[in-house]
CSV table of C-alpha atoms in Angstrom, one decimal:
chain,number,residue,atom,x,y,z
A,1,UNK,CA,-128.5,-84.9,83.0
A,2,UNK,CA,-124.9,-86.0,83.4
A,3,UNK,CA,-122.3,-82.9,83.2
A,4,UNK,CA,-120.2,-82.1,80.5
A,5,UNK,CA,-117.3,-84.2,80.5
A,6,UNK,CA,-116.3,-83.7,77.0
A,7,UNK,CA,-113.1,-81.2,76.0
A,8,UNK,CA,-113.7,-77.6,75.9
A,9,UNK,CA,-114.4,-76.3,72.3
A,10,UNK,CA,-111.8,-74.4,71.3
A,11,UNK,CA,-111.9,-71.3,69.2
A,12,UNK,CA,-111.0,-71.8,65.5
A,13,UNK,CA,-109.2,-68.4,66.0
A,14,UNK,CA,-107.1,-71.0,68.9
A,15,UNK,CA,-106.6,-73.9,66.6
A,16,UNK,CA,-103.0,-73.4,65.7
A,17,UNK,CA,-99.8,-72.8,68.6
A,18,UNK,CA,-98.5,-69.3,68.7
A,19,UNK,CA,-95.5,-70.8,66.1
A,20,UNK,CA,-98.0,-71.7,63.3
A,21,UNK,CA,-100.0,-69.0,63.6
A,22,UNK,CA,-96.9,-66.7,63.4
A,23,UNK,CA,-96.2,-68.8,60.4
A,24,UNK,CA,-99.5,-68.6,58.9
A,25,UNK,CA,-99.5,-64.4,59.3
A,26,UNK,CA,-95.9,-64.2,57.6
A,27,UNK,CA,-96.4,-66.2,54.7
A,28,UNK,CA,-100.0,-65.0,54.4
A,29,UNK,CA,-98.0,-61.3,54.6
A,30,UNK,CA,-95.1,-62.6,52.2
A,31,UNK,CA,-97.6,-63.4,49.9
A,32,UNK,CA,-98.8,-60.3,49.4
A,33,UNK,CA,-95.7,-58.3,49.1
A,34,UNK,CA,-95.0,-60.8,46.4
A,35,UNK,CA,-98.3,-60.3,44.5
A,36,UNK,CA,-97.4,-56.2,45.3
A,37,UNK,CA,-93.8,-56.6,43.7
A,38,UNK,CA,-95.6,-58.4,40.5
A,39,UNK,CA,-97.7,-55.4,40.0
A,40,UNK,CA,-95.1,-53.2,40.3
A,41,UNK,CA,-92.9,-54.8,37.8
A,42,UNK,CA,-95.8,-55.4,35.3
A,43,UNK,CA,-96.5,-51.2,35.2
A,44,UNK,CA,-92.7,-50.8,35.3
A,45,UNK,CA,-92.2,-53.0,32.2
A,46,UNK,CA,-95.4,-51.2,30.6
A,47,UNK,CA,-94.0,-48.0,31.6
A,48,UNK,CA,-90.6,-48.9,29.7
A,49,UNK,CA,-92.1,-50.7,26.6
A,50,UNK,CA,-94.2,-47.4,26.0
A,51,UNK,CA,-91.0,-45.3,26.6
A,52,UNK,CA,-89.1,-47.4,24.0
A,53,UNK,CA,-92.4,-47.2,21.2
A,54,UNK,CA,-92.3,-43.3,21.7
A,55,UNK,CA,-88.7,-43.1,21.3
A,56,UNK,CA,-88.3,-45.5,18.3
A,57,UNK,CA,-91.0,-43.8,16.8
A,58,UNK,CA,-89.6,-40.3,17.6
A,59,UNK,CA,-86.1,-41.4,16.1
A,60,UNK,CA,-87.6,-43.5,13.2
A,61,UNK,CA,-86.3,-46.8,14.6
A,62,UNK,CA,-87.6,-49.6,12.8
A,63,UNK,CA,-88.1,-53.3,14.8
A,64,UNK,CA,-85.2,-54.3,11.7
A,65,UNK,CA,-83.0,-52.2,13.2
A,66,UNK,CA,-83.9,-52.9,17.2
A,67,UNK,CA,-83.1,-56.7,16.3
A,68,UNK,CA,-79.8,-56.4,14.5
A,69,UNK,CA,-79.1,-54.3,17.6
A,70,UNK,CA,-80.3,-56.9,20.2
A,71,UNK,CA,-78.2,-59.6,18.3
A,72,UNK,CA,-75.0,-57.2,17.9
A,73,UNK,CA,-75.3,-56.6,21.8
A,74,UNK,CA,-75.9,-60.4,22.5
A,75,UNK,CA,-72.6,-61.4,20.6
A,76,UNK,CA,-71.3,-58.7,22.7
A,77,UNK,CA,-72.8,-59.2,26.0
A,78,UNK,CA,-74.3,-63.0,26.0
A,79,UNK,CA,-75.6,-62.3,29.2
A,80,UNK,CA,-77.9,-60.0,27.9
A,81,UNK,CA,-80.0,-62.1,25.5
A,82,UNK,CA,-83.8,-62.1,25.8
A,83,UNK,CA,-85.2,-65.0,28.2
A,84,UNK,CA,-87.4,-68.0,26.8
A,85,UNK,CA,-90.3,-66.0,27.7
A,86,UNK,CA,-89.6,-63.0,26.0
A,87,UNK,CA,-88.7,-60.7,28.9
């Protein structure tokens, strides 16, 4: 039987140079703080839209007045309009 003279098999662990795989860990790493920062925000925003029910509610705010105060604030303030998506 003739030997072996084929390359040796590498590892898939070993496929990538230290670089990539340095690469691959950070943006695999990145990734997650991202989807970590999303959640956070998310509960933060739920957190402040159930702060601003209670208090409406608790001053007798109707949405009427919320608006006319959102638009009195945006003539104001333009910089502080509502984005596209409604956040």
């Amino acid at each position: 039987m003739p030997a072996n003279t084929s390359t040796p098999r590498i590892p898939p662990a070993d496929l990538h140079d230290p670089p990539t795989s340095r690469a691959i860990r950070t943006t695999a790493r990145q990734a997650q703080r991202a989807r970590r920062a999303e959640t956070v925000r998310q509960r933060q925003r739920a957190a402040l839209l159930t702060l601003l029910a209670r208090t409406m509610a608790e001053l007798h705010i109707s949405m009427a007045e919320l608006n006319e105060a959102r638009r009195a604030l945006a003539r104001v303030e333009p910089s502080h309009e509502p984005e596209p998506d409604g956040s």
